[in-house]
Amino acid sequence: MRVIGVVDLLGGRAVHALAGRRESYRPVRAVAGSPIEPGDGLALARAYMDRLGLTELYAADLDAILNGASQDTIVAAMAGLGAPLWLDAGVSSVDHARRVLGLGAARVIVALETLPSFDALEGICAALGGDRVAFSLDLRNGEPVFASWASWASGALGATGASGGIPAAEAAHLVAARAAAAGAGAVIVIDLARVGTGTGLDLELIARVREATPGLTLLAGGGVRGLEDFARLADYGCDGALVATALHDGRLGAAEVAAAQRL
């Protein structure tokens, strides 16, 4: 199993994400129970690698996602640490995706909450190669989170509204299948309402997404509590998970990370 350490960047600082309420995010102050300089994203990434043995990193440039100034300097520094970096910077076009790769990212994240259409995703995958593109299936309480201005949302599901009354697992299944058809090489299932809460993962929904994406790399995020969750994810066909809070507070230490990586 892949254990991927998350660095959420907001206002130039690494922050602790909680339930998608971005206005309430506060600087990260510790990793594995040991302090770091509050909000130092590069120190956080180094601690993931040096203290916990992580070999992959994920960064969310929340400023760029919210249409602010992108944090290229710190992102490029993180990419230079040597661990492959998955980067979500609000990519919605081929040019933007290429710029993200130019910062040193190994994988470009194209997220549902900032994606104008599946045609845009298909174009990005065709230009970069699907193996460089991961589609983030953004959910809130199990419901897909479409860009507020994305008029194509209903067409993507064959229904009216965010999910048109379709059960959440079925809506996620349909969106994931469209992303796979567009050429994405990986899918990340992340429920923003679960991020930072330690409430666990929706395994039924993840199982439906696995069915819709045979052969693709499948990752989960939002609510990972510890080693047992990695074991459950492995049973449901997941290839790994994005983790932050459980690494910060020590529920996943170096021994647990190593055990998860052996699953």
GROMACS .gro file of C-alpha atoms in nm:
model
  263
    1MET     CA    1   0.000   0.000   0.000
    2ARG     CA    2   0.112   0.352  -0.077
    3VAL     CA    3   0.117   0.593   0.216
    4ILE     CA    4   0.123   0.947   0.076
    5GLY     CA    5   0.183   1.238   0.310
    6VAL     CA    6  -0.034   1.545   0.251
    7VAL     CA    7   0.083   1.905   0.272
    8ASP     CA    8  -0.205   2.155   0.246
    9LEU     CA    9  -0.073   2.502   0.165
   10LEU     CA   10  -0.270   2.818   0.239
   11GLY     CA   11  -0.134   3.170   0.262
   12GLY     CA   12   0.222   3.043   0.239
   13ARG     CA   13   0.183   2.804   0.533
   14ALA     CA   14   0.121   2.433   0.576
   15VAL     CA   15  -0.218   2.405   0.743
   16HIS     CA   16  -0.425   2.139   0.915
   17ALA     CA   17  -0.729   2.074   0.698
   18LEU     CA   18  -1.052   2.005   0.883
   19ALA     CA   19  -1.380   1.903   0.718
   20GLY     CA   20  -1.320   2.127   0.417
   21ARG     CA   21  -1.382   2.445   0.621
   22ARG     CA   22  -1.087   2.631   0.475
   23GLU     CA   23  -1.150   2.950   0.670
   24SER     CA   24  -1.075   2.763   0.993
   25TYR     CA   25  -0.750   2.591   0.888
   26ARG     CA   26  -0.458   2.648   1.126
   27PRO     CA   27  -0.081   2.596   1.083
   28VAL     CA   28   0.056   2.244   1.132
   29ARG     CA   29   0.273   2.237   1.445
   30ALA     CA   30   0.388   1.876   1.479
   31VAL     CA   31   0.463   1.553   1.295
   32ALA     CA   32   0.450   1.219   1.474
   33GLY     CA   33   0.402   1.412   1.796
   34SER     CA   34   0.727   1.609   1.754
   35PRO     CA   35   0.713   1.984   1.690
   36ILE     CA   36   0.805   2.163   1.369
   37GLU     CA   37   0.812   2.535   1.298
   38PRO     CA   38   0.439   2.615   1.273
   39GLY     CA   39   0.325   2.619   0.913
   40ASP     CA   40   0.663   2.532   0.760
   41GLY     CA   41   0.559   2.324   0.460
   42LEU     CA   42   0.909   2.220   0.363
   43ALA     CA   43   0.987   2.108   0.719
   44LEU     CA   44   0.662   1.910   0.720
   45ALA     CA   45   0.752   1.735   0.394
   46ARG     CA   46   1.102   1.656   0.520
   47ALA     CA   47   0.961   1.516   0.845
   48TYR     CA   48   0.728   1.288   0.651
   49MET     CA   49   1.027   1.147   0.468
   50ASP     CA   50   1.296   1.147   0.737
   51ARG     CA   51   1.093   1.064   1.050
   52LEU     CA   52   0.821   0.846   0.902
   53GLY     CA   53   0.976   0.688   0.595
   54LEU     CA   54   0.727   0.818   0.341
   55THR     CA   55   0.835   0.791  -0.021
   56GLU     CA   56   0.559   0.999  -0.186
   57LEU     CA   57   0.414   1.342  -0.116
   58TYR     CA   58   0.088   1.517  -0.207
   59ALA     CA   59   0.051   1.894  -0.202
   60ALA     CA   60  -0.269   2.095  -0.232
   61ASP     CA   61  -0.200   2.458  -0.322
   62LEU     CA   62  -0.522   2.592  -0.177
   63ASP     CA   63  -0.443   2.947  -0.284
   64ALA     CA   64  -0.421   2.838  -0.647
   65ILE     CA   65  -0.733   2.623  -0.607
   66LEU     CA   66  -0.918   2.930  -0.475
   67ASN     CA   67  -0.794   3.137  -0.771
   68GLY     CA   68  -0.527   3.318  -0.570
   69ALA     CA   69  -0.151   3.341  -0.621
   70SER     CA   70   0.006   2.998  -0.663
   71GLN     CA   71   0.281   2.896  -0.420
   72ASP     CA   72   0.535   2.792  -0.680
   73THR     CA   73   0.848   2.847  -0.472
   74ILE     CA   74   0.758   2.612  -0.189
   75VAL     CA   75   0.603   2.360  -0.428
   76ALA     CA   76   0.922   2.348  -0.637
   77ALA     CA   77   1.129   2.310  -0.319
   78MET     CA   78   0.911   2.017  -0.208
   79ALA     CA   79   0.945   1.855  -0.550
   80GLY     CA   80   1.321   1.889  -0.514
   81LEU     CA   81   1.330   1.676  -0.198
   82GLY     CA   82   1.341   1.361  -0.409
   83ALA     CA   83   1.002   1.203  -0.331
   84PRO     CA   84   0.752   1.198  -0.620
   85LEU     CA   85   0.506   1.485  -0.570
   86TRP     CA   86   0.136   1.469  -0.654
   87LEU     CA   87   0.018   1.829  -0.693
   88ASP     CA   88  -0.330   1.978  -0.687
   89ALA     CA   89  -0.308   2.342  -0.795
   90GLY     CA   90  -0.653   2.391  -0.944
   91VAL     CA   91  -0.552   2.264  -1.289
   92SER     CA   92  -0.824   2.305  -1.549
   93SER     CA   93  -0.634   2.340  -1.879
   94VAL     CA   94  -0.346   2.186  -2.071
   95ASP     CA   95  -0.128   2.495  -2.029
   96HIS     CA   96  -0.182   2.499  -1.653
   97ALA     CA   97  -0.108   2.128  -1.630
   98ARG     CA   98   0.219   2.175  -1.816
   99ARG     CA   99   0.318   2.457  -1.583
  100VAL     CA  100   0.255   2.231  -1.282
  101LEU     CA  101   0.478   1.963  -1.432
  102GLY     CA  102   0.739   2.232  -1.486
  103LEU     CA  103   0.751   2.284  -1.109
  104GLY     CA  104   0.872   1.927  -1.072
  105ALA     CA  105   0.546   1.749  -0.994
  106ALA     CA  106   0.538   1.381  -1.084
  107ARG     CA  107   0.158   1.375  -1.111
  108VAL     CA  108  -0.084   1.652  -1.197
  109ILE     CA  109  -0.408   1.639  -1.000
  110VAL     CA  110  -0.718   1.742  -1.194
  111ALA     CA  111  -0.988   1.788  -0.933
  112LEU     CA  112  -1.363   1.768  -0.983
  113GLU     CA  113  -1.426   2.083  -0.777
  114THR     CA  114  -1.224   2.296  -1.023
  115LEU     CA  115  -1.280   2.106  -1.350
  116PRO     CA  116  -1.488   2.281  -1.620
  117SER     CA  117  -1.575   1.963  -1.813
  118PHE     CA  118  -1.470   1.610  -1.888
  119ASP     CA  119  -1.363   1.735  -2.232
  120ALA     CA  120  -1.101   1.945  -2.049
  121LEU     CA  121  -0.983   1.637  -1.857
  122GLU     CA  122  -0.961   1.438  -2.179
  123GLY     CA  123  -0.751   1.712  -2.340
  124ILE     CA  124  -0.512   1.724  -2.044
  125CYS     CA  125  -0.470   1.345  -2.046
  126ALA     CA  126  -0.409   1.341  -2.421
  127ALA     CA  127  -0.148   1.617  -2.398
  128LEU     CA  128   0.042   1.492  -2.093
  129GLY     CA  129  -0.028   1.119  -2.101
  130GLY     CA  130  -0.272   0.961  -1.860
  131ASP     CA  131   0.008   0.821  -1.646
  132ARG     CA  132   0.093   1.179  -1.544
  133VAL     CA  133  -0.268   1.269  -1.454
  134ALA     CA  134  -0.471   1.180  -1.146
  135PHE     CA  135  -0.839   1.267  -1.125
  136SER     CA  136  -0.954   1.377  -0.779
  137LEU     CA  137  -1.310   1.265  -0.716
  138ASP     CA  138  -1.401   1.538  -0.470
  139LEU     CA  139  -1.696   1.457  -0.245
  140ARG     CA  140  -1.874   1.617   0.044
  141ASN     CA  141  -2.065   1.371   0.261
  142GLY     CA  142  -2.051   1.130  -0.031
  143GLU     CA  143  -2.191   1.373  -0.290
  144PRO     CA  144  -1.974   1.480  -0.586
  145VAL     CA  145  -1.853   1.841  -0.558
  146PHE     CA  146  -1.873   2.000  -0.901
  147ALA     CA  147  -1.730   2.340  -0.987
  148SER     CA  148  -2.008   2.588  -0.904
  149TRP     CA  149  -2.009   2.712  -1.263
  150ALA     CA  150  -1.995   2.372  -1.427
  151SER     CA  151  -2.315   2.353  -1.628
  152TRP     CA  152  -2.209   2.010  -1.753
  153ALA     CA  153  -2.261   1.849  -1.410
  154SER     CA  154  -2.611   1.724  -1.479
  155GLY     CA  155  -2.511   1.586  -1.818
  156ALA     CA  156  -2.219   1.400  -1.663
  157LEU     CA  157  -2.462   1.208  -1.448
  158GLY     CA  158  -2.758   1.195  -1.680
  159ALA     CA  159  -2.966   1.370  -1.417
  160THR     CA  160  -3.053   1.714  -1.285
  161GLY     CA  161  -2.855   1.883  -1.009
  162ALA     CA  162  -2.543   1.772  -0.827
  163SER     CA  163  -2.649   1.408  -0.824
  164GLY     CA  164  -3.012   1.431  -0.936
  165GLY     CA  165  -3.135   1.207  -0.655
  166ILE     CA  166  -2.898   0.930  -0.758
  167PRO     CA  167  -2.755   0.751  -0.451
  168ALA     CA  168  -2.416   0.895  -0.359
  169ALA     CA  169  -2.223   0.575  -0.431
  170GLU     CA  170  -2.383   0.550  -0.775
  171ALA     CA  171  -2.311   0.916  -0.856
  172ALA     CA  172  -1.946   0.871  -0.755
  173HIS     CA  173  -1.932   0.552  -0.962
  174LEU     CA  174  -2.056   0.736  -1.272
  175VAL     CA  175  -1.815   1.027  -1.233
  176ALA     CA  176  -1.521   0.793  -1.176
  177ALA     CA  177  -1.613   0.594  -1.487
  178ARG     CA  178  -1.620   0.915  -1.694
  179ALA     CA  179  -1.277   1.014  -1.561
  180ALA     CA  180  -1.138   0.673  -1.653
  181ALA     CA  181  -1.285   0.702  -2.002
  182ALA     CA  182  -1.122   1.045  -2.035
  183GLY     CA  183  -0.783   0.883  -1.987
  184ALA     CA  184  -0.683   0.953  -1.626
  185GLY     CA  185  -0.431   0.701  -1.497
  186ALA     CA  186  -0.528   0.736  -1.133
  187VAL     CA  187  -0.836   0.828  -0.931
  188ILE     CA  188  -0.832   0.974  -0.581
  189VAL     CA  189  -1.153   0.943  -0.379
  190ILE     CA  190  -1.153   1.221  -0.119
  191ASP     CA  191  -1.445   1.326   0.099
  192LEU     CA  192  -1.379   1.682   0.213
  193ALA     CA  193  -1.623   1.650   0.502
  194ARG     CA  194  -1.413   1.366   0.647
  195VAL     CA  195  -1.072   1.533   0.609
  196GLY     CA  196  -0.901   1.583   0.944
  197THR     CA  197  -1.189   1.432   1.141
  198GLY     CA  198  -1.064   1.077   1.197
  199THR     CA  199  -1.410   0.942   1.121
  200GLY     CA  200  -1.297   0.671   0.882
  201LEU     CA  201  -1.368   0.608   0.516
  202ASP     CA  202  -1.680   0.522   0.318
  203LEU     CA  203  -1.572   0.176   0.208
  204GLU     CA  204  -1.893   0.098   0.019
  205LEU     CA  205  -1.847   0.404  -0.198
  206ILE     CA  206  -1.479   0.325  -0.252
  207ALA     CA  207  -1.576  -0.028  -0.358
  208ARG     CA  208  -1.812   0.114  -0.623
  209VAL     CA  209  -1.539   0.343  -0.754
  210ARG     CA  210  -1.300   0.046  -0.769
  211GLU     CA  211  -1.553  -0.136  -0.988
  212ALA     CA  212  -1.571   0.165  -1.220
  213THR     CA  213  -1.194   0.203  -1.259
  214PRO     CA  214  -1.041  -0.140  -1.329
  215GLY     CA  215  -0.668  -0.121  -1.391
  216LEU     CA  216  -0.631   0.237  -1.264
  217THR     CA  217  -0.439   0.338  -0.954
  218LEU     CA  218  -0.698   0.406  -0.683
  219LEU     CA  219  -0.622   0.616  -0.376
  220ALA     CA  220  -0.845   0.730  -0.092
  221GLY     CA  221  -0.830   1.030   0.138
  222GLY     CA  222  -1.025   1.195   0.413
  223GLY     CA  223  -1.072   1.030   0.751
  224VAL     CA  224  -0.780   0.780   0.761
  225ARG     CA  225  -0.731   0.694   1.130
  226GLY     CA  226  -0.451   0.440   1.139
  227LEU     CA  227  -0.312   0.108   1.023
  228GLU     CA  228  -0.646  -0.075   1.038
  229ASP     CA  229  -0.791   0.162   0.779
  230PHE     CA  230  -0.508   0.075   0.541
  231ALA     CA  231  -0.585  -0.295   0.589
  232ARG     CA  232  -0.952  -0.233   0.507
  233LEU     CA  233  -0.861  -0.027   0.201
  234ALA     CA  234  -0.636  -0.307   0.077
  235ASP     CA  235  -0.927  -0.550   0.113
  236TYR     CA  236  -1.142  -0.318  -0.102
  237GLY     CA  237  -0.885  -0.294  -0.380
  238CYS     CA  238  -0.733   0.043  -0.296
  239ASP     CA  239  -0.369   0.100  -0.383
  240GLY     CA  240  -0.300   0.355  -0.110
  241ALA     CA  241  -0.420   0.659   0.077
  242LEU     CA  242  -0.351   1.025   0.137
  243VAL     CA  243  -0.284   1.095   0.504
  244ALA     CA  244  -0.219   1.406   0.713
  245THR     CA  245  -0.379   1.427   1.058
  246ALA     CA  246  -0.292   1.071   1.165
  247LEU     CA  247   0.072   1.147   1.077
  248HIS     CA  248   0.067   1.478   1.262
  249ASP     CA  249  -0.070   1.342   1.589
  250GLY     CA  250   0.130   1.018   1.591
  251ARG     CA  251  -0.145   0.763   1.534
  252LEU     CA  252   0.058   0.659   1.230
  253GLY     CA  253   0.423   0.648   1.330
  254ALA     CA  254   0.720   0.507   1.143
  255ALA     CA  255   0.637   0.148   1.243
  256GLU     CA  256   0.274   0.179   1.131
  257VAL     CA  257   0.376   0.342   0.804
  258ALA     CA  258   0.619   0.058   0.733
  259ALA     CA  259   0.350  -0.199   0.814
  260ALA     CA  260   0.100  -0.025   0.585
  261GLN     CA  261   0.354  -0.016   0.302
  262ARG     CA  262   0.389  -0.395   0.330
  263LEU     CA  263   0.016  -0.460   0.282
   0.00000   0.00000   0.00000
